[in-house]
mmCIF file of C-alpha atoms in Angstrom:
data_model
loop_
_atom_site.group_PDB
_atom_site.id
_atom_site.type_symbol
_atom_site.label_atom_id
_atom_site.label_comp_id
_atom_site.label_asym_id
_atom_site.label_seq_id
_atom_site.Cartn_x
_atom_site.Cartn_y
_atom_site.Cartn_z
ATOM 1 C CA MET A 1 -213.218 -196.322 43.879
ATOM 2 C CA PHE A 2 -216.014 -194.547 42.265
ATOM 3 C CA ARG A 3 -215.247 -191.367 44.122
ATOM 4 C CA LEU A 4 -211.654 -191.355 43.055
ATOM 5 C CA SER A 5 -212.670 -191.727 39.414
ATOM 6 C CA ARG A 6 -215.070 -188.894 39.428
ATOM 7 C CA ARG A 7 -212.385 -186.617 41.141
ATOM 8 C CA TRP A 8 -209.990 -187.544 38.259
ATOM 9 C CA ARG A 9 -212.411 -186.818 35.599
ATOM 10 C CA ALA A 10 -213.319 -183.541 37.240
ATOM 11 C CA ARG A 11 -209.630 -182.613 37.361
ATOM 12 C CA ALA A 12 -209.104 -183.602 33.665
ATOM 13 C CA ALA A 13 -211.936 -181.638 32.331
ATOM 14 C CA PRO A 14 -211.005 -178.155 30.670
ATOM 15 C CA THR A 15 -211.755 -175.131 32.699
ATOM 16 C CA LEU A 16 -214.527 -172.867 31.324
ATOM 17 C CA ILE A 17 -214.038 -169.025 31.903
ATOM 18 C CA ILE A 18 -217.116 -166.891 31.598
ATOM 19 C CA ARG A 19 -216.488 -163.115 30.996
ATOM 20 C CA ARG A 20 -219.072 -160.601 31.228
ATOM 21 C CA PRO A 21 -219.548 -158.459 28.066
ATOM 22 C CA ARG A 22 -218.450 -154.797 28.531
ATOM 23 C CA SER A 23 -221.010 -152.284 29.221
ATOM 24 C CA TRP A 24 -222.473 -150.223 26.314
ATOM 25 C CA SER A 25 -222.303 -147.139 28.422
ATOM 26 C CA ILE A 26 -218.428 -147.211 28.440
ATOM 27 C CA ARG A 27 -218.290 -147.547 24.599
ATOM 28 C CA VAL A 28 -220.679 -144.727 24.116
ATOM 29 C CA GLY A 29 -218.747 -142.505 26.595
ATOM 30 C CA ALA A 30 -215.475 -143.173 24.792
ATOM 31 C CA ILE A 31 -217.049 -142.176 21.298
ATOM 32 C CA LEU A 32 -218.656 -139.126 22.903
ATOM 33 C CA LEU A 33 -215.256 -138.082 24.400
ATOM 34 C CA ALA A 34 -213.580 -138.491 20.836
ATOM 35 C CA LEU A 35 -216.349 -136.462 19.411
ATOM 36 C CA LEU A 36 -216.075 -133.704 21.910
ATOM 37 C CA ALA A 37 -212.216 -133.495 21.420
ATOM 38 C CA GLY A 38 -212.726 -133.090 17.674
ATOM 39 C CA VAL A 39 -215.311 -130.384 18.028
ATOM 40 C CA ALA A 40 -213.234 -128.590 20.613
ATOM 41 C CA LEU A 41 -210.256 -128.850 18.218
ATOM 42 C CA GLY A 42 -212.311 -127.542 15.289
ATOM 43 C CA ALA A 43 -213.659 -124.665 17.292
ATOM 44 C CA TRP A 44 -210.231 -123.634 18.397
ATOM 45 C CA TRP A 45 -209.038 -123.673 14.761
ATOM 46 C CA ALA A 46 -212.075 -121.711 13.595
ATOM 47 C CA THR A 47 -211.689 -119.115 16.483
ATOM 48 C CA ARG A 48 -207.943 -118.781 15.891
ATOM 49 C CA PRO A 49 -207.221 -115.161 15.084
ATOM 50 C CA ALA A 50 -206.202 -114.802 11.324
ATOM 51 C CA PRO A 51 -203.216 -112.814 10.400
ATOM 52 C CA SER A 52 -203.950 -109.109 9.625
ATOM 53 C CA ALA A 53 -203.113 -107.257 6.551
ATOM 54 C CA GLY A 54 -200.347 -105.410 8.418
ATOM 55 C CA ASP A 55 -198.850 -108.768 9.586
ATOM 56 C CA VAL A 56 -198.794 -110.005 5.941
ATOM 57 C CA GLU A 57 -197.351 -106.799 4.717
ATOM 58 C CA ALA A 58 -194.632 -106.957 7.369
ATOM 59 C CA GLN A 59 -193.809 -110.605 6.488
ATOM 60 C CA GLY A 60 -193.631 -109.626 2.909
ATOM 61 C CA ALA A 61 -191.500 -106.623 3.638
ATOM 62 C CA ALA A 62 -189.213 -108.758 5.674
ATOM 63 C CA ARG A 63 -188.873 -111.331 2.959
ATOM 64 C CA SER A 64 -188.186 -108.536 0.377
ATOM 65 C CA GLU A 65 -185.595 -107.007 2.654
ATOM 66 C CA GLN A 66 -183.770 -110.279 3.051
ATOM 67 C CA ALA A 67 -183.864 -110.870 -0.624
ATOM 68 C CA ARG A 68 -182.620 -107.415 -1.246
ATOM 69 C CA ARG A 69 -179.697 -108.026 1.150
ATOM 70 C CA LEU A 70 -178.796 -111.299 -0.320
ATOM 71 C CA GLU A 71 -178.886 -109.606 -3.882
ATOM 72 C CA ALA A 72 -176.718 -106.676 -2.517
ATOM 73 C CA ALA A 73 -174.137 -109.157 -1.097
ATOM 74 C CA GLU A 74 -173.934 -111.150 -4.424
ATOM 75 C CA LEU A 75 -173.590 -107.882 -6.303
ATOM 76 C CA ASN A 76 -170.899 -106.727 -3.846
ATOM 77 C CA ARG A 77 -169.053 -109.936 -4.382
ATOM 78 C CA LEU A 78 -169.305 -109.850 -8.250
ATOM 79 C CA GLN A 79 -168.188 -106.249 -8.024
ATOM 80 C CA ALA A 80 -165.155 -107.036 -5.992
ATOM 81 C CA ILE A 81 -164.238 -109.826 -8.475
ATOM 82 C CA ALA A 82 -164.644 -107.371 -11.453
ATOM 83 C CA ASN A 83 -162.588 -104.821 -9.614
ATOM 84 C CA ALA A 84 -159.922 -107.307 -9.026
ATOM 85 C CA ALA A 85 -159.808 -108.265 -12.611
ATOM 86 C CA ASP A 86 -159.803 -104.603 -13.704
ATOM 87 C CA SER A 87 -156.998 -103.822 -11.497
ATOM 88 C CA GLN A 88 -154.898 -106.663 -12.880
ATOM 89 C CA VAL A 89 -155.561 -105.523 -16.302
ATOM 90 C CA LYS A 90 -154.618 -101.976 -15.445
ATOM 91 C CA VAL A 91 -151.311 -103.310 -13.972
ATOM 92 C CA GLU A 92 -150.516 -105.355 -16.942
ATOM 93 C CA ARG A 93 -151.340 -102.547 -19.321
ATOM 94 C CA SER A 94 -149.111 -100.077 -17.301
ATOM 95 C CA ALA A 95 -146.301 -102.614 -17.315
ATOM 96 C CA ALA A 96 -146.798 -102.925 -21.096
ATOM 97 C CA GLU A 97 -146.762 -99.223 -21.609
ATOM 98 C CA ARG A 98 -143.714 -98.825 -19.438
ATOM 99 C CA LEU A 99 -141.858 -101.440 -21.368
ATOM 100 C CA ALA A 100 -142.879 -99.855 -24.833
ATOM 101 C CA ARG A 101 -141.660 -96.455 -23.323
ATOM 102 C CA GLN A 102 -138.282 -98.048 -22.239
ATOM 103 C CA VAL A 103 -137.984 -99.565 -25.641
ATOM 104 C CA ARG A 104 -138.528 -96.105 -27.295
ATOM 105 C CA GLU A 105 -135.962 -94.519 -24.980
ATOM 106 C CA LEU A 106 -133.484 -97.181 -25.670
ATOM 107 C CA GLU A 107 -133.970 -96.674 -29.457
ATOM 108 C CA ILE A 108 -133.634 -92.948 -29.182
ATOM 109 C CA ASP A 109 -130.376 -93.450 -26.868
ATOM 110 C CA ASN A 110 -129.099 -95.737 -29.586
ATOM 111 C CA ALA A 111 -129.631 -93.296 -32.285
ATOM 112 C CA ARG A 112 -127.974 -90.671 -30.120
ATOM 113 C CA LEU A 113 -125.042 -92.829 -29.588
ATOM 114 C CA ARG A 114 -124.586 -93.642 -33.308
ATOM 115 C CA SER A 115 -124.758 -89.915 -33.951
ATOM 116 C CA ASP A 116 -122.128 -89.212 -31.290
ATOM 117 C CA LEU A 117 -119.860 -91.845 -32.632
ATOM 118 C CA THR A 118 -120.108 -90.324 -36.039
ATOM 119 C CA TYR A 119 -119.443 -86.983 -34.461
ATOM 120 C CA LEU A 120 -116.271 -88.248 -32.838
ATOM 121 C CA GLU A 121 -115.133 -89.996 -35.937
ATOM 122 C CA SER A 122 -115.570 -86.673 -37.786
ATOM 123 C CA VAL A 123 -113.585 -84.837 -35.231
ATOM 124 C CA LEU A 124 -110.573 -86.925 -35.750
ATOM 125 C CA PRO A 125 -107.827 -85.376 -38.064
ATOM 126 C CA ALA A 126 -108.226 -86.338 -41.695
ATOM 127 C CA ALA A 127 -106.016 -89.126 -42.858
ATOM 128 C CA ASP A 128 -103.948 -86.996 -45.346
ATOM 129 C CA GLY A 129 -102.949 -84.646 -42.281
ATOM 130 C CA GLN A 130 -103.837 -81.624 -44.103
ATOM 131 C CA ALA A 131 -104.756 -78.361 -42.189
ATOM 132 C CA GLY A 132 -107.885 -76.171 -43.104
ATOM 133 C CA MET A 133 -111.631 -75.962 -42.851
ATOM 134 C CA ALA A 134 -113.828 -79.156 -43.743
ATOM 135 C CA VAL A 135 -117.345 -80.123 -43.577
ATOM 136 C CA ARG A 136 -117.861 -83.619 -41.991
ATOM 137 C CA GLY A 137 -120.881 -85.653 -41.558
ATOM 138 C CA PHE A 138 -123.361 -83.698 -43.718
ATOM 139 C CA ARG A 139 -126.701 -85.245 -43.808
ATOM 140 C CA VAL A 140 -130.060 -84.044 -45.144
ATOM 141 C CA GLU A 141 -133.628 -85.093 -44.766
ATOM 142 C CA PHE A 142 -136.559 -83.987 -46.973
ATOM 143 C CA ASP A 143 -140.112 -84.031 -45.655
ATOM 144 C CA ALA A 144 -142.507 -83.552 -48.584
ATOM 145 C CA ALA A 145 -145.551 -83.527 -46.395
ATOM 146 C CA GLN A 146 -144.248 -80.516 -44.170
ATOM 147 C CA SER A 147 -142.412 -79.000 -47.108
ATOM 148 C CA GLN A 148 -139.340 -78.690 -45.207
ATOM 149 C CA LEU A 149 -135.569 -79.655 -45.215
ATOM 150 C CA SER A 150 -133.577 -80.673 -42.206
ATOM 151 C CA PHE A 151 -129.772 -80.972 -42.229
ATOM 152 C CA ARG A 152 -127.039 -81.429 -39.790
ATOM 153 C CA ALA A 153 -123.144 -81.188 -40.232
ATOM 154 C CA LEU A 154 -119.803 -80.788 -38.439
ATOM 155 C CA ILE A 155 -117.634 -77.972 -39.305
ATOM 156 C CA THR A 156 -113.883 -78.486 -38.430
ATOM 157 C CA GLN A 157 -110.665 -76.512 -38.629
ATOM 158 C CA GLY A 158 -107.394 -78.308 -38.480
ATOM 159 C CA GLY A 159 -103.787 -77.089 -38.285
ATOM 160 C CA ARG A 160 -102.083 -74.568 -36.088
ATOM 161 C CA LEU A 161 -104.832 -72.048 -35.210
ATOM 162 C CA GLU A 162 -103.955 -68.675 -33.636
ATOM 163 C CA ARG A 163 -107.581 -67.315 -33.697
ATOM 164 C CA ASP A 164 -111.163 -68.261 -33.802
ATOM 165 C CA PHE A 165 -112.898 -68.540 -37.188
ATOM 166 C CA ASP A 166 -115.702 -66.049 -37.989
ATOM 167 C CA GLY A 167 -117.829 -66.753 -40.852
ATOM 168 C CA SER A 168 -121.197 -68.132 -42.046
ATOM 169 C CA LEU A 169 -122.880 -71.023 -43.681
ATOM 170 C CA GLN A 170 -124.898 -71.152 -46.883
ATOM 171 C CA LEU A 171 -127.090 -73.637 -48.375
ATOM 172 C CA GLN A 172 -127.741 -74.133 -51.971
ATOM 173 C CA VAL A 173 -130.829 -76.324 -52.577
ATOM 174 C CA GLN A 174 -131.515 -77.713 -56.085
ATOM 175 C CA LEU A 175 -135.527 -77.912 -56.388
ATOM 176 C CA GLN A 176 -137.779 -79.115 -58.806
ATOM 177 C CA ALA A 177 -141.208 -77.282 -58.984
ATOM 178 C CA SER A 178 -143.882 -76.979 -61.652
ATOM 179 C CA GLY A 179 -141.615 -79.002 -64.020
ATOM 180 C CA ARG A 180 -138.663 -76.468 -63.471
ATOM 181 C CA THR A 181 -135.374 -76.779 -61.711
ATOM 182 C CA THR A 182 -134.420 -73.716 -59.588
ATOM 183 C CA THR A 183 -131.785 -73.024 -56.833
ATOM 184 C CA LEU A 184 -132.910 -71.791 -53.416
ATOM 185 C CA ILE A 185 -130.305 -69.860 -51.559
ATOM 186 C CA VAL A 186 -130.426 -69.934 -47.585
ATOM 187 C CA PRO A 187 -130.252 -67.687 -45.990
ATOM 188 C CA ASP A 188 -131.848 -65.032 -48.172
ATOM 189 C CA GLN A 189 -133.974 -61.958 -47.591
ATOM 190 C CA GLY A 190 -137.054 -63.964 -46.468
ATOM 191 C CA THR A 191 -135.156 -66.196 -43.915
ATOM 192 C CA SER A 192 -136.323 -65.568 -40.388
ATOM 193 C CA PRO A 193 -133.776 -63.952 -37.944
ATOM 194 C CA VAL A 194 -133.671 -67.114 -35.735
ATOM 195 C CA LEU A 195 -132.670 -69.400 -38.680
ATOM 196 C CA ARG A 196 -130.204 -66.573 -39.934
ATOM 197 C CA GLU A 197 -128.546 -66.568 -36.579
ATOM 198 C CA MET A 198 -128.015 -70.351 -36.694
ATOM 199 C CA PHE A 199 -126.049 -69.946 -40.041
ATOM 200 C CA LYS A 200 -123.457 -67.673 -38.234
ATOM 201 C CA LEU A 201 -120.156 -69.373 -37.447
ATOM 202 C CA HIS A 202 -117.604 -68.519 -34.531
ATOM 203 C CA PHE A 203 -115.540 -71.308 -33.391
ATOM 204 C CA ARG A 204 -111.889 -72.451 -33.060
ATOM 205 C CA ARG A 205 -111.723 -76.325 -33.572
ATOM 206 C CA ALA A 206 -115.203 -77.587 -34.315
ATOM 207 C CA HIS A 207 -118.782 -76.463 -34.707
ATOM 208 C CA ARG A 208 -121.951 -78.738 -34.850
ATOM 209 C CA VAL A 209 -124.797 -77.271 -36.752
ATOM 210 C CA GLN A 210 -128.489 -78.629 -37.110
ATOM 211 C CA ALA A 211 -131.396 -76.782 -38.478
ATOM 212 C CA VAL A 212 -134.804 -77.092 -40.384
ATOM 213 C CA VAL A 213 -135.345 -74.961 -43.467
ATOM 214 C CA PRO A 214 -138.874 -74.219 -44.815
ATOM 215 C CA LEU A 215 -139.505 -75.002 -48.564
ATOM 216 C CA PRO A 216 -142.019 -73.853 -51.247
ATOM 217 C CA ALA A 217 -145.022 -75.923 -51.326
ATOM 218 C CA GLY A 218 -144.902 -78.833 -53.882
ATOM 219 C CA ALA A 219 -141.162 -78.536 -54.410
ATOM 220 C CA ILE A 220 -139.037 -81.604 -54.661
ATOM 221 C CA VAL A 221 -135.368 -81.615 -53.318
ATOM 222 C CA ARG A 222 -132.765 -82.989 -55.746
ATOM 223 C CA SER A 223 -129.514 -81.956 -54.040
ATOM 224 C CA VAL A 224 -128.176 -79.834 -51.198
ATOM 225 C CA GLN A 225 -124.761 -78.215 -50.961
ATOM 226 C CA LEU A 226 -123.411 -76.668 -47.727
ATOM 227 C CA ARG A 227 -120.825 -74.043 -48.115
ATOM 228 C CA VAL A 228 -118.586 -72.406 -45.280
ATOM 229 C CA LEU A 229 -117.957 -68.803 -46.075
ATOM 230 C CA GLU A 230 -115.526 -66.370 -44.835
ATOM 231 C CA GLY A 231 -116.828 -63.128 -46.047
ATOM 232 C CA SER A 232 -117.610 -63.909 -49.783
ATOM 233 C CA ALA A 233 -114.785 -66.641 -49.915
ATOM 234 C CA VAL A 234 -115.676 -70.279 -49.922
ATOM 235 C CA ARG A 235 -113.378 -72.043 -47.438
ATOM 236 C CA ALA A 236 -115.206 -75.617 -47.513
ATOM 237 C CA GLN A 237 -118.257 -77.251 -49.055
ATOM 238 C CA GLN A 238 -119.965 -80.608 -49.391
ATOM 239 C CA THR A 239 -122.930 -81.857 -51.302
ATOM 240 C CA ALA A 240 -125.673 -84.422 -50.102
ATOM 241 C CA MET A 241 -128.832 -85.866 -51.460
ATOM 242 C CA PRO A 242 -131.990 -86.673 -49.459
#
């Protein structure tokens, strides 16, 4: 009974574990190994070859070249955009100029058609049915800046005609210059041969005439009379004002 009680108490008592402390030599060895590793790393870093001036310059040149290429690419992109915009502006400007030119041509054609219509109306026989010479569509324009007079007219001959008409034209221009009124006869002795030739007439039914006459500087045109002459006889005449 006593033995069993002792055995039960021996089993119920806690187990005591006794560990030996680590050796100081192991701890010192670990510290020394760490110190040696740090010294070795520092020595390697200190003895590492530093980059030379040539390497630094090469690296700088490479970076500069890369920056230059990027800048050139950006400039090319911007230049392409500018060229495209400039091309668009040129296309639009060319279209506007072409449209303006077409408008001017249409205006000229319209004026020519009106003039041709006037010409055709002038060629029609007169309402009274009388034969003979007539001046139709006589128009004059005075250019004070250029000191010149331009005129145009249609000379017609009606009735039964057996031969062509041979004659000439004559202008009597009423001018005011230096406070006086004078009459300028064209052609005269000072008329150029080219203009004198334009005043000659040779036709059967109709003849259209258009010419520019120089005037004295500073003169003002008051009225203009166009005469159709056969020799010295006046066959037809008409007066117009600028």
